[in-house]
Coordinates of C-alpha atoms in Angstrom, one line a residue:
M54 CA -1.7 56.3 -4.2
A55 CA 0.7 59.5 -4.4
V56 CA 0.0 61.3 -7.1
A57 CA 2.1 64.4 -8.0
T58 CA 0.7 67.8 -6.7
A59 CA -0.4 70.3 -9.3
S60 CA 2.0 72.4 -9.2
E61 CA 4.6 69.7 -9.9
W62 CA 2.3 68.6 -12.6
I63 CA 2.0 71.4 -14.5
A64 CA 4.3 74.9 -13.3
M65 CA 8.0 75.8 -13.7
G66 CA 7.6 77.7 -10.0
E67 CA 9.8 80.5 -9.0
Q68 CA 13.4 79.8 -10.4
N69 CA 16.1 81.8 -11.1
I70 CA 14.9 82.8 -14.6
Q71 CA 16.4 85.2 -16.9
Q72 CA 17.5 86.9 -20.5
V73 CA 20.3 85.0 -21.8
S74 CA 22.7 87.8 -21.9
D75 CA 25.9 86.6 -23.8
E76 CA 27.2 83.9 -25.6
L77 CA 29.0 82.5 -23.4
E78 CA 26.3 82.0 -21.4
H79 CA 24.4 81.0 -24.4
R80 CA 26.6 78.2 -24.5
R81 CA 26.4 77.0 -21.1
F82 CA 22.9 76.6 -21.6
M83 CA 22.8 75.0 -24.8
K84 CA 25.3 72.8 -23.4
A85 CA 23.3 72.2 -20.3
L86 CA 20.3 71.4 -22.9
L87 CA 21.9 68.7 -25.0
T88 CA 23.2 66.9 -21.9
E89 CA 19.2 67.0 -20.8
V90 CA 18.2 65.4 -24.0
R91 CA 21.1 62.6 -23.6
A92 CA 20.0 62.1 -20.4
L93 CA 16.0 61.9 -21.2
E94 CA 17.1 59.5 -24.2
D95 CA 18.7 57.2 -21.0
M96 CA 16.2 57.4 -19.2
H97 CA 13.8 56.1 -21.9
A98 CA 16.4 53.2 -22.6
K99 CA 16.1 52.1 -19.2
G100 CA 12.4 52.2 -18.8
M101 CA 12.4 55.0 -16.0
F102 CA 9.1 56.3 -16.9
E103 CA 6.0 55.9 -14.7
G104 CA 3.5 53.4 -16.6
G105 CA 0.6 51.5 -15.9
I106 CA -1.4 54.5 -15.1
R107 CA -3.8 57.6 -17.0
R108 CA -3.7 60.7 -15.2
I109 CA -5.6 63.4 -16.6
G110 CA -5.1 67.4 -15.1
A111 CA -5.9 70.9 -16.1
E112 CA -5.3 74.5 -15.9
Q113 CA -8.0 76.9 -15.2
E114 CA -7.1 80.4 -17.1
M115 CA -9.8 83.5 -15.9
F116 CA -9.9 87.2 -16.6
L117 CA -10.4 89.8 -13.9
V118 CA -12.5 92.4 -15.0
D119 CA -14.0 95.5 -12.8
R120 CA -17.4 96.9 -12.1
A121 CA -17.5 98.6 -15.9
H122 CA -17.0 95.2 -16.8
R123 CA -13.1 96.2 -18.2
P124 CA -10.0 94.2 -17.6
S125 CA -9.2 94.7 -13.7
L126 CA -5.1 95.1 -13.0
S127 CA -5.5 93.6 -9.5
A128 CA -4.3 90.2 -9.8
V129 CA -1.3 90.7 -7.7
S130 CA -3.8 91.9 -4.5
V131 CA -6.6 89.4 -5.4
L132 CA -3.6 86.2 -5.2
D133 CA -2.6 88.1 -2.2
Q134 CA -5.9 87.7 -0.6
I135 CA -6.3 84.3 -1.8
G136 CA -2.9 82.5 -0.3
D137 CA -3.9 79.0 -2.1
E138 CA -0.9 77.5 -3.8
R139 CA -3.3 76.1 -6.1
F140 CA -3.4 80.0 -7.9
T141 CA -0.7 81.3 -9.8
H142 CA -0.2 84.7 -12.2
E143 CA 0.0 84.8 -15.5
L144 CA 1.5 87.3 -17.9
G145 CA -1.4 89.8 -17.8
L146 CA -2.2 91.6 -14.4
F147 CA -6.0 91.1 -15.3
N148 CA -5.3 87.6 -15.6
L149 CA -5.4 84.3 -12.8
E150 CA -4.3 80.7 -13.5
A151 CA -5.1 77.6 -11.1
N152 CA -3.7 74.6 -11.6
L153 CA -5.6 71.9 -10.8
S154 CA -5.3 68.2 -9.2
P155 CA -4.3 65.6 -11.2
Q156 CA -7.1 62.5 -11.4
E157 CA -6.5 59.1 -12.7
L158 CA -8.6 58.7 -15.3
G159 CA -12.0 56.4 -14.2
G160 CA -14.2 56.3 -12.1
A161 CA -15.2 60.1 -10.8
C162 CA -12.8 61.7 -11.8
L163 CA -14.4 64.0 -14.4
R164 CA -17.0 64.9 -11.5
R165 CA -14.2 65.9 -9.3
L166 CA -12.7 67.8 -11.7
H167 CA -15.5 69.8 -12.1
E168 CA -16.0 70.0 -7.9
E169 CA -12.5 71.6 -7.8
T170 CA -12.8 73.7 -10.6
D171 CA -15.8 75.0 -9.4
E172 CA -14.0 75.4 -6.3
V173 CA -11.2 77.7 -7.5
V174 CA -13.4 79.9 -9.5
R175 CA -15.9 80.5 -6.6
L176 CA -12.3 81.3 -4.7
A177 CA -11.3 83.8 -7.1
R178 CA -14.6 85.5 -7.4
E179 CA -14.7 85.8 -3.7
H180 CA -11.3 87.4 -3.0
A181 CA -11.4 89.3 -6.7
A182 CA -14.6 91.0 -4.9
K183 CA -12.8 92.3 -2.4
S184 CA -10.8 94.1 -5.0
D185 CA -13.8 95.3 -6.5
A186 CA -13.5 93.1 -9.3
Q187 CA -15.2 90.2 -11.0
I188 CA -14.2 86.8 -12.8
A189 CA -14.7 86.1 -16.4
L190 CA -14.1 82.9 -18.2
V191 CA -13.9 83.5 -22.0
G192 CA -11.2 82.7 -24.8
I193 CA -10.5 86.8 -25.5
L194 CA -12.3 89.7 -23.0
P195 CA -14.4 91.3 -25.3
T196 CA -13.7 94.7 -23.9
L197 CA -10.1 94.7 -24.2
T198 CA -8.8 97.5 -25.7
K199 CA -5.3 98.3 -26.9
E200 CA -4.4 100.4 -23.6
H201 CA -4.3 97.2 -21.8
L202 CA -1.7 95.8 -23.7
S203 CA 1.0 97.9 -22.3
L204 CA 3.7 97.0 -20.2
G205 CA 2.5 98.5 -17.5
S206 CA -0.3 95.6 -17.3
M207 CA 2.3 93.0 -17.5
V208 CA 2.7 91.1 -13.9
P209 CA 5.9 93.1 -12.2
K210 CA 7.8 89.7 -12.5
P211 CA 11.4 89.8 -13.6
R212 CA 11.0 86.4 -16.3
Y213 CA 8.4 88.0 -18.0
F214 CA 9.8 91.1 -18.7
A215 CA 12.9 89.1 -19.5
L216 CA 11.0 87.2 -22.0
N217 CA 9.5 90.4 -23.5
E218 CA 13.3 91.9 -23.9
A219 CA 14.7 88.4 -25.7
L220 CA 11.7 88.4 -27.9
M221 CA 11.6 91.6 -29.1
K222 CA 15.7 91.4 -29.4
L223 CA 15.6 88.6 -31.4
R224 CA 12.6 89.9 -33.8
G225 CA 14.3 93.2 -34.6
S226 CA 10.8 94.7 -35.0
N227 CA 7.5 95.2 -33.6
F228 CA 4.8 92.4 -33.8
K229 CA 2.7 93.1 -37.1
F230 CA -0.3 90.7 -37.7
S231 CA -3.7 91.1 -40.1
I232 CA -6.6 88.6 -39.0
K233 CA -9.8 88.8 -41.5
G234 CA -12.9 87.8 -40.2
I235 CA -16.5 89.3 -40.2
D236 CA -14.2 92.4 -39.9
H237 CA -10.4 93.0 -40.5
L238 CA -8.0 93.9 -37.8
H239 CA -4.5 94.6 -38.8
L240 CA -2.0 95.4 -35.8
E241 CA 1.4 96.3 -35.2
H242 CA 2.5 95.8 -31.5
D243 CA 5.5 96.7 -29.4
N244 CA 5.6 94.2 -26.6
L245 CA 4.4 90.4 -25.5
M246 CA 1.3 91.6 -24.1
L247 CA -1.0 90.3 -26.8
E248 CA -0.4 86.9 -25.2
A249 CA -2.1 88.1 -22.2
C250 CA -5.5 88.4 -24.4
N251 CA -5.7 84.7 -24.2
T252 CA -7.1 82.4 -21.6
S253 CA -7.6 78.6 -21.6
F254 CA -8.7 75.8 -20.4
Q255 CA -5.6 73.6 -20.7
V256 CA -5.7 70.0 -20.3
H257 CA -3.2 67.0 -19.4
F258 CA -3.1 63.8 -20.0
Q259 CA -0.6 61.4 -18.6
V260 CA 0.8 58.7 -21.3
E261 CA 3.3 55.8 -21.0
A262 CA 6.8 56.6 -22.7
D263 CA 6.4 53.6 -25.0
E264 CA 3.2 54.9 -26.2
F265 CA 3.7 58.7 -26.5
A266 CA 4.4 59.0 -30.2
Q267 CA 0.9 56.6 -30.7
L268 CA -1.3 59.1 -28.7
Y269 CA 0.5 62.4 -29.6
N270 CA -0.5 61.5 -33.1
I271 CA -4.0 60.8 -32.0
A272 CA -4.1 64.1 -30.1
Q273 CA -3.3 66.1 -33.1
V274 CA -5.9 64.1 -35.2
V275 CA -8.4 64.9 -32.9
T276 CA -7.6 68.4 -32.2
G277 CA -9.5 69.7 -34.8
P278 CA -13.1 68.7 -34.0
L279 CA -12.7 69.1 -30.4
L280 CA -12.1 72.6 -31.2
A281 CA -14.9 73.2 -33.7
A282 CA -17.2 72.1 -30.5
C283 CA -15.6 74.5 -28.0
V284 CA -14.4 77.9 -29.8
N285 CA -15.4 81.1 -27.3
S286 CA -13.0 83.5 -28.6
P287 CA -14.8 85.7 -31.5
I288 CA -13.9 89.1 -30.7
L289 CA -10.6 90.9 -30.4
L290 CA -10.1 95.0 -30.0
G291 CA -13.6 95.3 -31.1
K292 CA -13.4 93.3 -34.2
R293 CA -15.2 90.2 -34.9
L294 CA -12.3 87.9 -36.4
W295 CA -12.1 84.0 -35.9
H296 CA -14.5 81.8 -34.0
E297 CA -11.4 81.0 -31.8
S298 CA -9.0 84.0 -32.6
R299 CA -6.6 82.7 -29.8
I300 CA -5.2 80.7 -31.9
A301 CA -4.2 83.5 -34.5
V302 CA -3.5 85.9 -31.8
F303 CA -1.0 83.7 -29.7
E304 CA 0.7 82.7 -33.1
N305 CA 1.4 86.2 -33.3
S306 CA 1.9 87.4 -30.0
V307 CA 5.4 85.6 -29.2
D308 CA 6.7 85.1 -32.8
S309 CA 10.2 85.5 -32.8
R310 CA 11.2 85.0 -36.1
S311 CA 12.9 88.4 -37.9
T312 CA 11.1 89.0 -41.3
A313 CA 14.3 87.3 -42.8
H314 CA 13.0 83.8 -41.2
A315 CA 10.1 84.3 -41.8
V316 CA 10.3 84.6 -45.4
R317 CA 12.6 81.4 -45.3
G318 CA 9.1 79.8 -43.7
H319 CA 10.8 79.2 -39.9
K320 CA 8.1 78.1 -37.8
P321 CA 6.7 80.7 -35.2
R322 CA 7.2 79.6 -31.3
V323 CA 3.4 79.4 -31.3
H324 CA 2.0 76.4 -34.1
F325 CA 0.6 72.5 -34.8
G326 CA 3.3 71.1 -36.0
D327 CA 4.1 70.1 -39.6
Q328 CA 4.7 66.3 -39.8
W329 CA 3.7 63.0 -37.5
V330 CA 5.8 61.7 -34.5
D331 CA 7.7 59.0 -35.4
E332 CA 9.5 56.9 -32.8
S333 CA 9.1 58.9 -29.1
V334 CA 8.8 62.0 -27.4
I335 CA 12.8 62.4 -27.8
E336 CA 11.9 64.1 -31.4
I337 CA 9.6 66.8 -30.1
F338 CA 12.5 68.1 -27.8
K339 CA 15.0 67.8 -30.1
E340 CA 12.8 69.4 -33.1
D341 CA 12.0 72.3 -30.8
I342 CA 16.2 72.9 -29.7
A343 CA 17.1 72.5 -33.3
R344 CA 14.3 75.2 -34.6
F345 CA 14.0 77.7 -32.1
R346 CA 16.7 79.6 -29.9
V347 CA 17.4 79.9 -26.7
I348 CA 15.8 82.7 -25.0
L349 CA 15.6 82.3 -21.3
T350 CA 18.4 80.8 -19.2
T351 CA 17.9 79.1 -15.8
D352 CA 20.1 77.2 -12.9
F353 CA 20.6 73.2 -14.0
E354 CA 21.8 70.3 -12.8
E355 CA 25.4 69.4 -13.5
D356 CA 25.3 65.8 -14.3
P357 CA 21.9 64.6 -15.3
I358 CA 23.6 61.8 -17.2
G359 CA 25.3 60.5 -14.1
M360 CA 22.3 60.2 -11.8
V361 CA 20.3 58.9 -14.3
A362 CA 23.1 55.8 -14.5
R363 CA 23.0 55.9 -10.7
G364 CA 18.9 55.4 -10.7
E365 CA 18.4 59.2 -9.7
V366 CA 15.7 61.0 -11.6
P367 CA 17.2 64.4 -12.9
K368 CA 14.6 67.3 -12.7
L369 CA 15.9 68.6 -16.5
H370 CA 15.5 72.3 -15.8
A371 CA 17.2 73.7 -19.0
L372 CA 14.9 71.2 -20.9
R373 CA 12.0 72.4 -19.3
L374 CA 12.5 75.9 -18.9
H375 CA 13.2 75.9 -23.0
N376 CA 10.1 73.9 -23.8
G377 CA 7.8 76.2 -21.7
T378 CA 8.9 79.0 -24.6
V379 CA 8.0 77.0 -27.3
Y380 CA 4.0 76.7 -27.7
R381 CA 3.0 73.5 -29.6
W382 CA -1.3 73.3 -29.0
N383 CA -0.5 69.8 -28.2
R384 CA 2.6 70.1 -26.0
A385 CA 4.7 67.3 -24.5
C386 CA 5.7 67.5 -21.0
Y387 CA 8.2 66.1 -18.8
G388 CA 7.6 66.2 -15.1
I389 CA 8.3 63.9 -11.7
S390 CA 5.6 62.5 -9.2
E391 CA 5.3 62.7 -5.4
T392 CA 7.3 59.2 -5.6
G393 CA 9.7 60.3 -7.3
R394 CA 9.0 58.8 -10.3
P395 CA 9.1 60.6 -13.9
H396 CA 6.4 61.0 -16.4
L397 CA 4.9 62.2 -19.6
R398 CA 2.2 63.9 -20.4
I399 CA 0.4 65.5 -23.4
E400 CA -0.8 69.2 -22.6
N401 CA -3.9 70.2 -25.0
R402 CA -3.5 73.9 -25.3
V403 CA -6.3 74.7 -28.0
I404 CA -9.5 74.7 -25.5
P405 CA -10.4 78.0 -24.4
A406 CA -11.9 79.1 -21.5
G407 CA -16.1 79.0 -20.6
P408 CA -18.4 80.0 -21.1
T409 CA -18.9 77.6 -17.7
V410 CA -16.8 75.6 -15.8
A411 CA -19.4 72.4 -16.6
D412 CA -18.7 73.5 -20.3
E413 CA -15.5 73.0 -19.9
I414 CA -15.3 69.7 -18.0
A415 CA -17.5 68.3 -21.0
N416 CA -15.1 69.7 -23.5
A417 CA -12.3 68.1 -21.8
A418 CA -14.3 64.5 -21.5
F419 CA -15.0 64.3 -25.5
F420 CA -10.7 64.8 -25.9
F421 CA -10.0 62.2 -23.1
G422 CA -13.4 59.9 -24.7
M423 CA -11.6 60.3 -28.0
M424 CA -8.2 59.8 -26.9
A425 CA -8.8 56.8 -25.1
K426 CA -11.3 54.8 -27.6
L427 CA -8.9 56.0 -30.6
S428 CA -5.5 54.5 -28.5
R429 CA -6.8 51.6 -27.9
S430 CA -8.3 50.4 -31.1
I431 CA -6.0 51.6 -33.6
D432 CA -2.0 51.3 -33.2
D433 CA -0.6 53.9 -36.1
I434 CA -3.1 56.1 -36.7
R435 CA -0.8 57.9 -39.3
P436 CA -1.7 56.0 -42.3
Y437 CA -6.0 57.0 -42.3
F438 CA -4.3 60.9 -43.0
N439 CA -2.4 63.1 -44.3
F440 CA -1.1 65.3 -41.6
A441 CA -1.6 68.2 -44.2
D442 CA -5.2 67.6 -43.7
V443 CA -5.1 67.1 -40.2
K444 CA -3.4 70.7 -39.7
A445 CA -6.1 72.0 -42.3
N446 CA -8.5 70.5 -40.3
F447 CA -7.6 72.5 -37.1
M448 CA -7.2 75.8 -38.9
A449 CA -10.4 75.4 -40.4
A450 CA -12.1 74.8 -37.2
A451 CA -10.4 77.8 -35.7
R452 CA -11.6 80.3 -38.5
E453 CA -15.1 78.7 -39.0
G454 CA -16.2 76.5 -35.6
L455 CA -18.9 73.9 -36.0
R456 CA -19.2 74.9 -39.9
A457 CA -15.8 74.3 -40.8
Q458 CA -15.3 71.4 -43.3
Q459 CA -13.3 68.5 -41.5
I460 CA -11.4 65.1 -43.2
W461 CA -12.1 62.7 -41.8
F462 CA -11.3 58.3 -42.3
D463 CA -11.4 57.3 -45.6
Q464 CA -11.1 60.9 -46.8
K465 CA -14.7 61.6 -45.9
Q466 CA -15.4 64.8 -45.6
M467 CA -18.2 66.6 -43.5
T468 CA -19.0 70.0 -41.6
A469 CA -17.5 69.8 -37.8
Q470 CA -21.2 69.8 -36.7
E471 CA -22.4 66.5 -38.9
L472 CA -18.4 64.7 -37.9
I473 CA -19.2 65.5 -33.9
L474 CA -22.9 64.3 -34.1
D475 CA -22.3 61.2 -36.0
V476 CA -19.1 59.9 -35.5
L477 CA -16.9 61.3 -32.5
L478 CA -19.2 61.8 -29.7
P479 CA -20.6 58.1 -29.9
L480 CA -16.1 57.0 -29.8
A481 CA -15.7 59.2 -27.2
E482 CA -18.4 57.6 -25.0
E483 CA -17.3 54.4 -26.1
G484 CA -14.0 55.5 -24.8
L485 CA -14.8 57.0 -21.6
R486 CA -16.7 53.6 -20.6
E487 CA -14.0 51.5 -21.7
A488 CA -11.9 53.8 -19.3
S489 CA -14.6 53.2 -16.7
I490 CA -15.6 56.3 -16.1
D491 CA -19.0 56.2 -14.4
E492 CA -21.7 56.5 -16.4
Q493 CA -24.0 59.1 -15.2
D494 CA -20.6 61.3 -16.0
I495 CA -20.6 60.0 -19.5
E496 CA -24.4 60.6 -20.3
Y497 CA -24.2 64.2 -18.2
Y498 CA -20.6 65.7 -20.0
L499 CA -21.1 64.1 -23.5
G500 CA -24.7 65.3 -23.3
I501 CA -23.6 69.1 -22.7
V502 CA -21.3 68.6 -25.6
R503 CA -24.0 67.1 -28.0
K504 CA -26.7 69.3 -27.1
R505 CA -24.0 72.9 -27.8
V506 CA -23.0 70.9 -31.1
D507 CA -26.5 70.3 -32.0
M508 CA -28.0 74.0 -31.6
R509 CA -25.1 75.4 -32.7
R510 CA -24.5 77.4 -29.7
T511 CA -20.7 77.6 -28.9
G512 CA -19.7 80.6 -26.5
A513 CA -18.7 81.8 -29.9
R514 CA -21.6 81.9 -31.7
W515 CA -23.4 83.0 -28.5
Q516 CA -20.9 86.4 -28.5
L517 CA -21.8 87.0 -32.2
E518 CA -25.6 86.6 -32.2
S519 CA -26.1 88.6 -29.3
L520 CA -23.5 91.6 -30.6
E521 CA -26.0 91.3 -33.8
S522 CA -29.0 91.9 -31.8
M523 CA -27.8 94.7 -30.0
R524 CA -26.7 96.6 -33.4
G525 CA -28.2 100.2 -33.5
K526 CA -28.6 100.0 -29.6
G527 CA -25.5 101.6 -28.7
S528 CA -22.1 102.4 -29.5
S529 CA -19.9 99.5 -29.7
H530 CA -18.3 99.8 -26.5
E531 CA -21.6 99.7 -24.8
C532 CA -22.7 96.6 -26.4
L533 CA -19.4 95.0 -25.5
R534 CA -19.7 95.5 -21.5
S535 CA -23.5 94.5 -21.7
L536 CA -22.1 91.3 -24.0
T537 CA -19.4 90.8 -20.9
S538 CA -22.1 91.4 -18.4
S539 CA -24.8 89.1 -19.7
M540 CA -21.8 86.6 -19.9
I541 CA -20.6 86.9 -16.0
D542 CA -24.1 86.9 -14.9
Q543 CA -24.9 83.7 -16.9
Q544 CA -21.7 82.0 -15.9
A545 CA -22.9 82.6 -11.9
S546 CA -25.6 80.2 -13.0
G547 CA -23.2 77.4 -13.8
K548 CA -26.1 76.6 -17.0
P549 CA -23.8 75.5 -20.1
I550 CA -23.9 77.7 -22.7
A551 CA -26.7 75.8 -24.6
D552 CA -28.8 77.3 -22.2
W553 CA -28.4 80.7 -22.1
S554 CA -30.3 83.3 -23.8
L555 CA -28.9 86.1 -25.8
A556 CA -27.1 89.0 -24.3
E557 CA -29.7 92.3 -24.2
F558 CA -28.1 95.9 -24.3
C559 CA -28.0 97.0 -20.5
F560 CA -29.5 100.7 -20.9
A561 CA -28.9 101.2 -17.0
Q562 CA -25.0 100.7 -17.6
D563 CA -22.8 103.8 -16.4
W564 CA -22.2 105.0 -19.1
R565 CA -19.1 107.1 -17.8
E566 CA -17.1 104.0 -18.8
S567 CA -18.0 103.9 -22.3
Y568 CA -17.0 107.4 -22.5
R569 CA -13.9 108.1 -20.7
T570 CA -11.6 108.2 -23.8
V571 CA -12.5 109.4 -27.6
G572 CA -11.6 106.1 -29.2
Q573 CA -13.9 104.1 -27.3
F574 CA -16.8 106.4 -28.9
M575 CA -15.0 108.0 -32.1
A576 CA -15.9 107.1 -35.6
T577 CA -14.0 104.5 -37.4
D578 CA -16.2 103.7 -40.4
L579 CA -14.5 106.7 -42.5
F580 CA -15.2 107.5 -46.0
T581 CA -12.0 109.7 -47.1
V582 CA -10.6 111.2 -50.3
R583 CA -7.3 112.1 -51.2
P584 CA -5.4 115.1 -52.4
D585 CA -5.2 115.0 -56.1
D586 CA -9.3 114.0 -55.9
I587 CA -11.6 116.5 -57.7
V588 CA -13.8 118.7 -55.0
D589 CA -17.3 117.1 -56.2
F590 CA -16.4 114.1 -54.9
A591 CA -16.3 115.3 -51.6
A592 CA -18.9 117.4 -51.7
S593 CA -20.6 114.1 -53.0
L594 CA -19.6 112.0 -50.0
M595 CA -20.9 114.6 -47.9
E596 CA -24.3 114.3 -49.6
W597 CA -24.5 110.7 -49.7
R598 CA -23.2 109.9 -46.2
Y599 CA -25.0 112.7 -44.5
V600 CA -21.4 114.2 -43.1
R601 CA -20.2 117.2 -42.8
H602 CA -16.6 117.0 -42.7
V603 CA -14.5 114.2 -45.2
P604 CA -10.7 113.5 -43.8
V605 CA -8.0 113.7 -46.7
E606 CA -4.9 111.2 -46.4
D607 CA -2.7 109.8 -48.5
N608 CA -2.4 105.8 -49.5
E609 CA -0.5 105.1 -46.4
G610 CA -3.3 106.4 -44.1
H611 CA -1.5 109.1 -42.9
L612 CA -3.8 112.2 -42.0
L613 CA -2.8 115.2 -44.7
G614 CA -5.8 117.5 -44.4
L615 CA -9.8 118.0 -43.3
V616 CA -12.4 119.3 -45.8
S617 CA -15.8 120.8 -44.5
H618 CA -19.1 121.7 -45.5
R619 CA -18.6 125.1 -44.7
Q620 CA -15.4 125.1 -47.2
L621 CA -17.4 123.6 -49.9
L622 CA -20.2 126.5 -49.2
R623 CA -17.7 129.1 -49.8
L624 CA -16.7 127.3 -53.0
V625 CA -20.1 127.5 -54.3
A626 CA -20.5 131.0 -53.4
R627 CA -17.3 131.8 -55.5
G628 CA -18.3 130.3 -58.4
S629 CA -17.8 126.2 -60.1
S630 CA -16.5 123.9 -58.2
S631 CA -15.7 121.1 -60.9
E632 CA -11.8 121.5 -62.0
V633 CA -10.9 122.4 -58.1
M634 CA -8.8 119.5 -56.5
V635 CA -9.1 118.6 -52.9
S636 CA -5.7 120.1 -51.9
E637 CA -6.5 123.3 -52.7
V638 CA -9.4 124.1 -50.5
M639 CA -8.6 121.4 -47.4
H640 CA -7.7 122.7 -44.5
H641 CA -3.9 121.7 -44.2
Q642 CA -2.6 119.9 -40.6
P643 CA -6.0 120.1 -39.1
L644 CA -5.5 119.5 -35.4
S645 CA -6.0 116.0 -34.2
V646 CA -5.5 113.8 -31.1
P647 CA -4.3 110.1 -30.1
S648 CA -7.2 107.4 -29.2
D649 CA -6.6 107.5 -26.0
T650 CA -7.1 111.0 -25.1
P651 CA -9.7 112.0 -22.5
T652 CA -13.0 113.0 -23.7
V653 CA -13.0 116.3 -21.3
E654 CA -9.6 116.8 -22.5
A655 CA -10.6 116.4 -26.3
I656 CA -14.1 118.7 -25.1
R657 CA -12.5 121.5 -24.0
M658 CA -10.0 122.0 -27.0
M659 CA -12.7 121.5 -29.6
R660 CA -14.8 124.5 -27.5
D661 CA -11.3 126.4 -26.9
Q662 CA -10.4 126.4 -30.6
R663 CA -13.8 126.4 -31.9
L664 CA -13.4 122.9 -34.0
S665 CA -17.1 120.8 -35.2
C666 CA -14.7 117.9 -35.9
L667 CA -11.5 116.2 -34.1
P668 CA -9.8 113.9 -36.0
V669 CA -7.8 110.8 -33.9
V670 CA -4.4 109.6 -35.2
D671 CA -2.6 107.0 -33.9
D672 CA 1.2 106.1 -35.0
G673 CA 0.9 108.9 -37.6
R674 CA -2.5 107.2 -39.4
L675 CA -6.0 108.4 -39.4
V676 CA -7.9 105.4 -37.1
G677 CA -11.0 107.9 -36.2
L678 CA -13.0 111.1 -36.1
V679 CA -15.1 112.7 -33.4
T680 CA -17.5 115.7 -34.0
E681 CA -19.7 117.9 -32.5
Y682 CA -22.5 115.2 -33.1
D683 CA -20.7 112.5 -31.6
L684 CA -20.1 115.1 -28.4
M685 CA -24.1 115.7 -27.7
I686 CA -24.5 111.8 -27.8
V687 CA -22.3 111.9 -25.0
A688 CA -23.4 114.6 -23.0
G689 CA -27.0 113.2 -23.5
R690 CA -26.3 110.2 -22.3
L691 CA -24.4 110.9 -19.7
L692 CA -27.2 113.9 -18.5
E693 CA -29.9 111.1 -18.7
S694 CA -27.7 109.0 -16.4
Y695 CA -27.7 112.1 -13.8
L696 CA -30.5 112.8 -13.7
D697 CA -32.2 109.7 -13.4
E698 CA -30.2 108.9 -10.3
P699 CA -32.7 109.2 -6.7
Q700 CA -31.4 112.5 -5.6

């Protein structure tokens, strides 16, 4: 039976996509959008959508990393070498995406999906190696730094720059957000590249038009526990945050709301939703047109309503493009198969990439099984749940993974781990069996999920536990490189995450890659004083924390001065210091550098200026400190590495 190709099923392709430049163009595109919605309504009323068949599909996103296990900006060259139409670029030059072939649900479909995913990952690895790069499957790459999130790291495609410019224009300000986990990240960023921090294994589930509302609501209900089982993104920019930090990062990275709109409660362009679907997919498209301003335009058909009246199938370019700029975690998708029949899909976007292909297919099997069983056994799931509880389940799973509290039928509350093991895995098993999936595949893939959940060994917990085991053995950057190195090695083994050993600190790594800029090794856990503090407080900090320099800052974090141990000794030599203020003895306007300053440059600056301490300042605010002692560690590590090399 002929089915849609991967590119037809999933991608918009290389259309003439550009930013909406003026009001006239905006009105033309809006008219096209409204016309296409009416055409979609006519298609629904005439029963034109494909039915009688369930298909599944997926998109595999991945990171490119260099030999130092940092992002590799090699996507363009790797894609040129691969020459496979299933592959395409993503937003960042360190990302790749492969669109996998749709499979009819049943029989060996999961195994075939696994085999093709293995194939595209193998191809990516082989061709990445030619560019001296490797492939990492993870929701957020632990070694990403802010320097990788500039427009220079964006794939040089006009549509990406148009999207970036349009979102920034709508916002009227930089992207700002704060995430609290084990650590706290407060970030301000001036472009769209935060979106490139995230990679996923997006799965597609084809449904009939008349059952779309029923199945979409079910997808919303199961997404929380699904996410809890597969979290794999706990680290962003060196901070330990949510178990699936992608959720918070993505919602903020393409947030087009101005401050005024955010205060009024407008939804961000990435969102879970706030209500059930009542009748059909058309409700979703209408809401997204009503809520979210058009930011891109493309060529569109002149008379889609007339095409439907004549029995022709319109491509609905305008509707699909606008839908592609609104990122629901369960997104409605319209497509056309090879036979020319239109169809509808639910695209679940919450499953992160990795830790292995086996884990990804197991997560997909879990989702498809829950969908299949609940769609057969419950006509309308809405009476059994409050939507607010469903959304709360999702957010709790993103934050806490398997220990998150989940509310299920009859308002029963339990941890995600208990819910999955006791209720949802047996339910998914029945669903896959009723869908005629091969018995050995049901046992294999759901067994992967069961073992992972039973051991509480998600990708997120593996990363966090591995970092904890490396505490004190090296700098944060060195530990994150060791973590990523172990991740890539164990992914290549194909063993699911439940069978992995914790990452170990790699003493043999090339130390130079962890000390190229001061931001990679500077001290960030700083104890500071204010100008109106008494000097005795600064002296006490030095004694308590075994430091010889204390920065002086204001309440907004702006660097105002520096107090050194030498200055305090001079003060003591002159007499009592009990009534002296910090402002009277501090060195005003000390020399500072940004965090991306090359280490060699900082060393020369400290040597030439005879500095024993160098504050690090970004965007006017103190972010770190580099001292002579830090540079001694750098020099020692690099000298040891050099002397150990065979002559």
